[in-house]
PDB file of C-alpha atoms in Angstrom:
ATOM      1  CA  UNK A   1      75.283  71.410  84.763  1.00 95.00           C
ATOM      2  CA  UNK A   2      78.465  72.752  83.201  1.00 96.00           C
ATOM      3  CA  UNK A   3      79.445  76.389  83.796  1.00 97.00           C
ATOM      4  CA  UNK A   4      81.746  78.353  81.498  1.00 97.00           C
ATOM      5  CA  UNK A   5      82.838  81.873  82.380  1.00 97.00           C
ATOM      6  CA  UNK A   6      83.835  84.168  79.515  1.00 97.00           C
ATOM      7  CA  UNK A   7      86.295  86.726  80.839  1.00 95.00           C
ATOM      8  CA  UNK A   8      89.111  89.099  79.947  1.00 93.00           C
ATOM      9  CA  UNK A   9      90.318  92.240  81.698  1.00 88.00           C
ATOM     10  CA  UNK A  10      90.244  94.130  78.425  1.00 87.00           C
ATOM     11  CA  UNK A  11      87.055  95.260  76.765  1.00 86.00           C
ATOM     12  CA  UNK A  12      86.173  94.880  73.114  1.00 88.00           C
ATOM     13  CA  UNK A  13      87.745  91.460  72.590  1.00 91.00           C
ATOM     14  CA  UNK A  14      84.554  89.532  71.797  1.00 93.00           C
ATOM     15  CA  UNK A  15      83.322  88.318  75.207  1.00 95.00           C
ATOM     16  CA  UNK A  16      79.623  88.919  74.568  1.00 96.00           C
ATOM     17  CA  UNK A  17      79.835  87.626  70.998  1.00 97.00           C
ATOM     18  CA  UNK A  18      81.513  84.480  72.296  1.00 98.00           C
ATOM     19  CA  UNK A  19      78.879  84.030  75.010  1.00 98.00           C
ATOM     20  CA  UNK A  20      75.918  84.495  72.686  1.00 98.00           C
ATOM     21  CA  UNK A  21      77.304  82.398  69.836  1.00 98.00           C
ATOM     22  CA  UNK A  22      78.418  79.445  71.943  1.00 98.00           C
ATOM     23  CA  UNK A  23      75.142  79.617  73.868  1.00 98.00           C
ATOM     24  CA  UNK A  24      73.141  79.634  70.663  1.00 97.00           C
ATOM     25  CA  UNK A  25      75.083  76.707  69.258  1.00 98.00           C
ATOM     26  CA  UNK A  26      74.654  74.675  72.446  1.00 98.00           C
ATOM     27  CA  UNK A  27      70.903  75.314  72.305  1.00 97.00           C
ATOM     28  CA  UNK A  28      70.902  74.346  68.634  1.00 96.00           C
ATOM     29  CA  UNK A  29      72.440  71.024  69.643  1.00 96.00           C
ATOM     30  CA  UNK A  30      69.538  70.415  72.003  1.00 96.00           C
ATOM     31  CA  UNK A  31      70.975  71.578  75.328  1.00 97.00           C
ATOM     32  CA  UNK A  32      69.137  73.763  77.851  1.00 97.00           C
ATOM     33  CA  UNK A  33      71.266  76.890  78.127  1.00 97.00           C
ATOM     34  CA  UNK A  34      71.341  79.872  80.488  1.00 98.00           C
ATOM     35  CA  UNK A  35      73.331  83.022  79.714  1.00 98.00           C
ATOM     36  CA  UNK A  36      74.219  85.131  82.765  1.00 97.00           C
ATOM     37  CA  UNK A  37      75.043  88.814  82.293  1.00 96.00           C
ATOM     38  CA  UNK A  38      77.425  89.962  85.044  1.00 95.00           C
ATOM     39  CA  UNK A  39      78.477  93.209  83.364  1.00 94.00           C
ATOM     40  CA  UNK A  40      76.895  96.485  84.602  1.00 93.00           C
ATOM     41  CA  UNK A  41      77.040  97.709  80.988  1.00 93.00           C
ATOM     42  CA  UNK A  42      74.518  94.923  80.243  1.00 94.00           C
ATOM     43  CA  UNK A  43      75.683  94.301  76.669  1.00 95.00           C
ATOM     44  CA  UNK A  44      74.396  90.720  76.738  1.00 96.00           C
ATOM     45  CA  UNK A  45      71.058  91.877  78.124  1.00 95.00           C
ATOM     46  CA  UNK A  46      70.635  94.594  75.484  1.00 94.00           C
ATOM     47  CA  UNK A  47      71.747  92.157  72.769  1.00 96.00           C
ATOM     48  CA  UNK A  48      68.417  90.376  73.148  1.00 95.00           C
ATOM     49  CA  UNK A  49      66.383  93.566  73.299  1.00 93.00           C
ATOM     50  CA  UNK A  50      65.942  93.527  77.080  1.00 93.00           C
ATOM     51  CA  UNK A  51      66.051  97.004  78.596  1.00 91.00           C
ATOM     52  CA  UNK A  52      68.301  96.791  81.662  1.00 86.00           C
ATOM     53  CA  UNK A  53      66.877 100.034  83.056  1.00 86.00           C
ATOM     54  CA  UNK A  54      63.320  98.705  83.037  1.00 85.00           C
ATOM     55  CA  UNK A  55      63.926  95.383  84.795  1.00 86.00           C
ATOM     56  CA  UNK A  56      62.177  94.699  88.087  1.00 84.00           C
ATOM     57  CA  UNK A  57      64.433  91.726  88.865  1.00 86.00           C
ATOM     58  CA  UNK A  58      67.973  90.971  87.650  1.00 89.00           C
ATOM     59  CA  UNK A  59      71.190  89.229  88.649  1.00 91.00           C
ATOM     60  CA  UNK A  60      71.665  92.119  91.088  1.00 90.00           C
ATOM     61  CA  UNK A  61      68.899  90.663  93.272  1.00 90.00           C
ATOM     62  CA  UNK A  62      70.848  87.427  93.654  1.00 91.00           C
ATOM     63  CA  UNK A  63      73.581  89.415  95.379  1.00 89.00           C
ATOM     64  CA  UNK A  64      71.311  91.511  97.568  1.00 87.00           C
ATOM     65  CA  UNK A  65      69.218  88.510  98.624  1.00 86.00           C
ATOM     66  CA  UNK A  66      72.169  86.151  99.103  1.00 80.00           C
ATOM     67  CA  UNK A  67      71.261  82.952 100.972  1.00 80.00           C
ATOM     68  CA  UNK A  68      67.577  83.842 101.206  1.00 88.00           C
ATOM     69  CA  UNK A  69      66.858  83.622  97.471  1.00 90.00           C
ATOM     70  CA  UNK A  70      64.973  80.541  96.293  1.00 92.00           C
ATOM     71  CA  UNK A  71      65.082  78.457  93.125  1.00 94.00           C
ATOM     72  CA  UNK A  72      61.624  79.707  92.151  1.00 93.00           C
ATOM     73  CA  UNK A  73      62.683  83.340  92.531  1.00 92.00           C
ATOM     74  CA  UNK A  74      65.754  82.811  90.364  1.00 93.00           C
ATOM     75  CA  UNK A  75      63.690  81.135  87.641  1.00 93.00           C
ATOM     76  CA  UNK A  76      61.145  83.955  87.774  1.00 89.00           C
ATOM     77  CA  UNK A  77      63.914  86.508  87.151  1.00 89.00           C
ATOM     78  CA  UNK A  78      64.949  84.889  83.860  1.00 93.00           C
ATOM     79  CA  UNK A  79      64.068  86.283  80.449  1.00 92.00           C
ATOM     80  CA  UNK A  80      63.540  84.238  77.287  1.00 87.00           C
ATOM     81  CA  UNK A  81      65.866  84.947  74.378  1.00 86.00           C
ATOM     82  CA  UNK A  82      65.032  84.982  70.676  1.00 81.00           C
ATOM     83  CA  UNK A  83      66.161  81.349  70.366  1.00 86.00           C
ATOM     84  CA  UNK A  84      64.696  78.099  71.678  1.00 88.00           C
ATOM     85  CA  UNK A  85      66.186  76.506  74.827  1.00 94.00           C
ATOM     86  CA  UNK A  86      68.163  79.698  75.538  1.00 96.00           C
ATOM     87  CA  UNK A  87      67.351  81.897  78.550  1.00 96.00           C
ATOM     88  CA  UNK A  88      68.928  85.051  79.974  1.00 96.00           C
ATOM     89  CA  UNK A  89      69.649  86.079  83.556  1.00 95.00           C
ATOM     90  CA  UNK A  90      69.841  89.811  82.805  1.00 95.00           C
ATOM     91  CA  UNK A  91      72.048  92.518  84.269  1.00 94.00           C
ATOM     92  CA  UNK A  92      71.077  95.921  85.583  1.00 89.00           C
ATOM     93  CA  UNK A  93      73.061  99.112  86.104  1.00 87.00           C
ATOM     94  CA  UNK A  94      72.831  98.507  89.867  1.00 88.00           C
ATOM     95  CA  UNK A  95      75.588  95.909  89.554  1.00 89.00           C
ATOM     96  CA  UNK A  96      78.068  98.784  89.346  1.00 88.00           C
ATOM     97  CA  UNK A  97      77.401  99.566  93.026  1.00 87.00           C
ATOM     98  CA  UNK A  98      78.214  96.097  94.384  1.00 84.00           C
ATOM     99  CA  UNK A  99      81.926  96.586  94.959  1.00 78.00           C
ATOM    100  CA  UNK A 100      81.280  99.723  96.981  1.00 81.00           C
ATOM    101  CA  UNK A 101      78.291  98.438  98.932  1.00 75.00           C
ATOM    102  CA  UNK A 102      79.209  94.799  99.487  1.00 68.00           C
ATOM    103  CA  UNK A 103      82.835  94.299  98.461  1.00 57.00           C
ATOM    104  CA  UNK A 104      84.104  94.072 102.048  1.00 64.00           C
ATOM    105  CA  UNK A 105      81.477  91.647 103.304  1.00 67.00           C
ATOM    106  CA  UNK A 106      82.521  88.069 103.979  1.00 64.00           C
ATOM    107  CA  UNK A 107      81.348  85.269 101.690  1.00 66.00           C
ATOM    108  CA  UNK A 108      80.620  87.547  98.733  1.00 77.00           C
ATOM    109  CA  UNK A 109      82.757  85.517  96.350  1.00 84.00           C
ATOM    110  CA  UNK A 110      80.519  82.444  96.256  1.00 88.00           C
ATOM    111  CA  UNK A 111      77.060  83.982  95.888  1.00 92.00           C
ATOM    112  CA  UNK A 112      76.687  83.196  92.172  1.00 94.00           C
ATOM    113  CA  UNK A 113      77.977  79.646  92.605  1.00 94.00           C
ATOM    114  CA  UNK A 114      75.413  78.945  95.329  1.00 94.00           C
ATOM    115  CA  UNK A 115      72.582  80.503  93.316  1.00 95.00           C
ATOM    116  CA  UNK A 116      73.379  78.488  90.199  1.00 96.00           C
ATOM    117  CA  UNK A 117      73.472  75.319  92.276  1.00 96.00           C
ATOM    118  CA  UNK A 118      69.790  75.910  93.074  1.00 96.00           C
ATOM    119  CA  UNK A 119      68.910  75.652  89.370  1.00 96.00           C
ATOM    120  CA  UNK A 120      71.443  72.975  88.434  1.00 96.00           C
ATOM    121  CA  UNK A 121      68.689  70.594  87.297  1.00 96.00           C
ATOM    122  CA  UNK A 122      67.075  73.180  85.063  1.00 96.00           C
ATOM    123  CA  UNK A 123      69.994  73.766  82.672  1.00 97.00           C
ATOM    124  CA  UNK A 124      72.704  71.735  80.996  1.00 97.00           C
ATOM    125  CA  UNK A 125      75.061  74.661  80.387  1.00 97.00           C
ATOM    126  CA  UNK A 126      75.507  78.095  81.921  1.00 98.00           C
ATOM    127  CA  UNK A 127      77.659  80.735  80.215  1.00 98.00           C
ATOM    128  CA  UNK A 128      78.639  83.766  82.290  1.00 98.00           C
ATOM    129  CA  UNK A 129      79.560  87.024  80.537  1.00 97.00           C
ATOM    130  CA  UNK A 130      81.971  89.032  82.737  1.00 94.00           C
ATOM    131  CA  UNK A 131      82.787  92.725  83.103  1.00 92.00           C
ATOM    132  CA  UNK A 132      86.357  93.664  82.063  1.00 89.00           C
ATOM    133  CA  UNK A 133      87.379  94.659  85.599  1.00 87.00           C
ATOM    134  CA  UNK A 134      88.488  92.741  88.671  1.00 86.00           C
ATOM    135  CA  UNK A 135      85.956  92.947  91.478  1.00 88.00           C
ATOM    136  CA  UNK A 136      83.130  91.107  93.211  1.00 90.00           C
ATOM    137  CA  UNK A 137      81.426  90.241  89.917  1.00 93.00           C
ATOM    138  CA  UNK A 138      84.457  88.698  88.233  1.00 92.00           C
ATOM    139  CA  UNK A 139      85.476  86.864  91.412  1.00 91.00           C
ATOM    140  CA  UNK A 140      82.000  85.307  91.579  1.00 93.00           C
ATOM    141  CA  UNK A 141      82.055  84.338  87.920  1.00 94.00           C
ATOM    142  CA  UNK A 142      85.477  82.701  88.243  1.00 93.00           C
ATOM    143  CA  UNK A 143      84.605  80.909  91.473  1.00 91.00           C
ATOM    144  CA  UNK A 144      81.428  79.467  89.969  1.00 94.00           C
ATOM    145  CA  UNK A 145      82.808  78.012  86.749  1.00 94.00           C
ATOM    146  CA  UNK A 146      84.223  74.738  85.504  1.00 94.00           C
ATOM    147  CA  UNK A 147      86.268  76.453  82.782  1.00 95.00           C
ATOM    148  CA  UNK A 148      87.272  80.009  81.894  1.00 95.00           C
ATOM    149  CA  UNK A 149      87.093  80.987  78.233  1.00 97.00           C
ATOM    150  CA  UNK A 150      89.333  83.953  77.452  1.00 96.00           C
ATOM    151  CA  UNK A 151      88.637  85.658  74.106  1.00 96.00           C
ATOM    152  CA  UNK A 152      91.720  87.579  72.993  1.00 95.00           C
ATOM    153  CA  UNK A 153      91.660  89.930  70.039  1.00 92.00           C
ATOM    154  CA  UNK A 154      94.683  89.204  67.873  1.00 89.00           C
ATOM    155  CA  UNK A 155      96.446  92.519  68.422  1.00 87.00           C
ATOM    156  CA  UNK A 156      99.191  93.716  70.777  1.00 83.00           C
ATOM    157  CA  UNK A 157      97.165  95.593  73.425  1.00 80.00           C
ATOM    158  CA  UNK A 158      94.835  92.638  73.866  1.00 80.00           C
ATOM    159  CA  UNK A 159      97.824  90.448  74.707  1.00 83.00           C
ATOM    160  CA  UNK A 160      98.585  92.774  77.620  1.00 80.00           C
ATOM    161  CA  UNK A 161      95.012  92.359  78.852  1.00 80.00           C
ATOM    162  CA  UNK A 162      95.491  88.599  78.703  1.00 88.00           C
ATOM    163  CA  UNK A 163      98.530  88.858  80.984  1.00 87.00           C
ATOM    164  CA  UNK A 164      96.404  90.627  83.595  1.00 86.00           C
ATOM    165  CA  UNK A 165      93.709  87.979  83.256  1.00 89.00           C
ATOM    166  CA  UNK A 166      96.195  85.153  83.789  1.00 90.00           C
ATOM    167  CA  UNK A 167      97.550  86.965  86.864  1.00 87.00           C
ATOM    168  CA  UNK A 168      94.016  87.328  88.246  1.00 84.00           C
ATOM    169  CA  UNK A 169      93.373  83.606  87.859  1.00 87.00           C
ATOM    170  CA  UNK A 170      96.653  82.877  89.634  1.00 85.00           C
ATOM    171  CA  UNK A 171      95.387  84.901  92.610  1.00 80.00           C
ATOM    172  CA  UNK A 172      92.155  82.908  92.594  1.00 75.00           C
ATOM    173  CA  UNK A 173      94.208  79.743  92.894  1.00 67.00           C
ATOM    174  CA  UNK A 174      94.845  80.611  96.531  1.00 57.00           C
ATOM    175  CA  UNK A 175      91.170  80.108  97.295  1.00 54.00           C
ATOM    176  CA  UNK A 176      90.531  76.972  95.235  1.00 57.00           C
ATOM    177  CA  UNK A 177      92.154  74.593  92.800  1.00 65.00           C
ATOM    178  CA  UNK A 178      93.743  75.929  89.652  1.00 79.00           C
ATOM    179  CA  UNK A 179      91.224  77.206  87.123  1.00 86.00           C
ATOM    180  CA  UNK A 180      91.025  75.362  83.811  1.00 91.00           C
ATOM    181  CA  UNK A 181      91.069  77.850  80.936  1.00 94.00           C
ATOM    182  CA  UNK A 182      91.121  78.097  77.163  1.00 96.00           C
ATOM    183  CA  UNK A 183      92.390  81.107  75.211  1.00 96.00           C
ATOM    184  CA  UNK A 184      90.329  81.936  72.114  1.00 97.00           C
ATOM    185  CA  UNK A 185      91.977  84.097  69.413  1.00 96.00           C
ATOM    186  CA  UNK A 186      89.275  86.433  68.067  1.00 95.00           C
ATOM    187  CA  UNK A 187      88.835  89.126  65.397  1.00 94.00           C
ATOM    188  CA  UNK A 188      91.587  87.495  63.369  1.00 94.00           C
ATOM    189  CA  UNK A 189      92.364  89.140  60.028  1.00 91.00           C
ATOM    190  CA  UNK A 190      94.902  87.175  58.019  1.00 87.00           C
ATOM    191  CA  UNK A 191      95.507  90.205  55.793  1.00 89.00           C
ATOM    192  CA  UNK A 192      97.158  92.152  58.616  1.00 91.00           C
ATOM    193  CA  UNK A 193     100.613  91.698  60.087  1.00 90.00           C
ATOM    194  CA  UNK A 194      99.247  92.608  63.544  1.00 87.00           C
ATOM    195  CA  UNK A 195      96.930  89.574  63.606  1.00 91.00           C
ATOM    196  CA  UNK A 196      99.600  87.226  62.314  1.00 92.00           C
ATOM    197  CA  UNK A 197     102.207  88.376  64.845  1.00 91.00           C
ATOM    198  CA  UNK A 198      99.764  88.409  67.775  1.00 90.00           C
ATOM    199  CA  UNK A 199      98.594  84.885  67.015  1.00 91.00           C
ATOM    200  CA  UNK A 200     102.180  83.685  66.722  1.00 92.00           C
ATOM    201  CA  UNK A 201     103.014  85.232  70.108  1.00 92.00           C
ATOM    202  CA  UNK A 202      99.927  83.689  71.711  1.00 92.00           C
ATOM    203  CA  UNK A 203     100.886  80.213  70.538  1.00 92.00           C
ATOM    204  CA  UNK A 204     104.523  80.639  71.561  1.00 93.00           C
ATOM    205  CA  UNK A 205     103.736  81.880  75.065  1.00 92.00           C
ATOM    206  CA  UNK A 206     100.657  79.875  76.031  1.00 93.00           C
ATOM    207  CA  UNK A 207     101.013  76.819  73.773  1.00 91.00           C
ATOM    208  CA  UNK A 208      98.302  74.211  74.362  1.00 91.00           C
ATOM    209  CA  UNK A 209      96.218  76.672  76.397  1.00 94.00           C
ATOM    210  CA  UNK A 210      95.393  78.371  73.082  1.00 95.00           C
ATOM    211  CA  UNK A 211      92.684  76.921  70.862  1.00 95.00           C
ATOM    212  CA  UNK A 212      94.465  75.892  67.677  1.00 92.00           C
ATOM    213  CA  UNK A 213      92.094  77.748  65.323  1.00 95.00           C
ATOM    214  CA  UNK A 214      90.824  81.356  65.257  1.00 96.00           C
ATOM    215  CA  UNK A 215      87.582  83.326  65.123  1.00 97.00           C
ATOM    216  CA  UNK A 216      87.832  85.570  62.063  1.00 96.00           C
ATOM    217  CA  UNK A 217      86.528  89.082  61.610  1.00 94.00           C
ATOM    218  CA  UNK A 218      82.935  88.642  60.411  1.00 95.00           C
ATOM    219  CA  UNK A 219      80.401  91.438  59.856  1.00 95.00           C
ATOM    220  CA  UNK A 220      77.596  88.904  60.373  1.00 96.00           C
ATOM    221  CA  UNK A 221      78.207  89.136  64.124  1.00 96.00           C
ATOM    222  CA  UNK A 222      77.279  92.816  64.042  1.00 96.00           C
ATOM    223  CA  UNK A 223      74.262  92.143  61.838  1.00 97.00           C
ATOM    224  CA  UNK A 224      73.073  89.397  64.202  1.00 96.00           C
ATOM    225  CA  UNK A 225      73.266  91.744  67.185  1.00 96.00           C
ATOM    226  CA  UNK A 226      71.172  94.319  65.317  1.00 96.00           C
ATOM    227  CA  UNK A 227      68.616  91.571  64.716  1.00 95.00           C
ATOM    228  CA  UNK A 228      68.807  90.624  68.447  1.00 95.00           C
ATOM    229  CA  UNK A 229      69.384  87.014  67.409  1.00 95.00           C
ATOM    230  CA  UNK A 230      72.230  84.549  68.070  1.00 96.00           C
ATOM    231  CA  UNK A 231      74.595  84.485  65.065  1.00 97.00           C
ATOM    232  CA  UNK A 232      73.959  80.789  64.421  1.00 96.00           C
ATOM    233  CA  UNK A 233      70.252  81.543  63.968  1.00 95.00           C
ATOM    234  CA  UNK A 234      70.819  84.703  61.933  1.00 95.00           C
ATOM    235  CA  UNK A 235      73.610  83.448  59.663  1.00 95.00           C
ATOM    236  CA  UNK A 236      74.284  79.806  60.361  1.00 94.00           C
ATOM    237  CA  UNK A 237      76.595  79.327  57.386  1.00 96.00           C
ATOM    238  CA  UNK A 238      78.816  82.355  58.039  1.00 97.00           C
ATOM    239  CA  UNK A 239      82.537  81.817  58.590  1.00 97.00           C
ATOM    240  CA  UNK A 240      82.341  83.221  62.112  1.00 97.00           C
ATOM    241  CA  UNK A 241      79.644  80.753  63.151  1.00 97.00           C
ATOM    242  CA  UNK A 242      81.607  77.944  61.507  1.00 98.00           C
ATOM    243  CA  UNK A 243      84.616  78.887  63.652  1.00 98.00           C
ATOM    244  CA  UNK A 244      82.588  78.929  66.875  1.00 98.00           C
ATOM    245  CA  UNK A 245      81.015  75.591  65.969  1.00 98.00           C
ATOM    246  CA  UNK A 246      84.504  74.145  65.612  1.00 98.00           C
ATOM    247  CA  UNK A 247      85.469  75.716  68.942  1.00 98.00           C
ATOM    248  CA  UNK A 248      82.402  74.262  70.649  1.00 98.00           C
ATOM    249  CA  UNK A 249      83.203  70.764  69.408  1.00 97.00           C
ATOM    250  CA  UNK A 250      86.721  71.193  70.790  1.00 96.00           C
ATOM    251  CA  UNK A 251      85.478  72.412  74.196  1.00 97.00           C
ATOM    252  CA  UNK A 252      83.001  69.567  74.533  1.00 95.00           C
ATOM    253  CA  UNK A 253      85.802  67.069  73.955  1.00 93.00           C
ATOM    254  CA  UNK A 254      87.982  68.526  76.728  1.00 88.00           C
ATOM    255  CA  UNK A 255      87.985  66.947  80.160  1.00 67.00           C
ATOM    256  CA  UNK A 256      86.980  69.179  83.103  1.00 58.00           C
ATOM    257  CA  UNK A 257      90.606  69.603  84.242  1.00 54.00           C
ATOM    258  CA  UNK A 258      92.251  69.894  80.819  1.00 55.00           C
TER     259      UNK A 258
END
């Protein structure tokens, strides 16, 4: 089982879109895929029409149960998506209380990693959608993954968010080996100077850590979310889906430490 964490300490850069689209494309290629929503805002959960406020069981229970949770209980907490071979481990608003209630307890940083290990034979890929803040949830998502995918909107303020994200991963290096990561330029609009300059700065500063292509602005992403369907199912020939398909091929060719 391969685990990718999609993270950035700035909101609105395309984390959930990246999670859903890559997950949908992996499922389309025949893989068994689990999407994990670690954000208390539950955007990924709501994307698929799952009401976070009505859930009896969610990813929150993995944290409150800790070592006592079983594989069967985790599988029972999953929700099917609107696409084949694609399941959701949904979020609930209760996640927002974890830092206050459990942030100082020992061993909190590896709870997600241990839980996913219990279902490692059930899925080929797990994609974890992170909140845009440093805390117990992001630490767990980073500790659990094989690679961090960092969507970065091609505009100046998003570059500042990327700097914070890189600094956070450097702190994590104290606890484990260096995290492999790929920077994904998103919401690129070739008609604007802001996108052109931001992309140029990304490539100059982070070089081969940046995926060589871009995800363009595409209204089909918004339409797909309204339809509660992965973009590749809703509009498989759109330019945005084409870009993510190219990205996925690139990621699958990378070695685990690249």
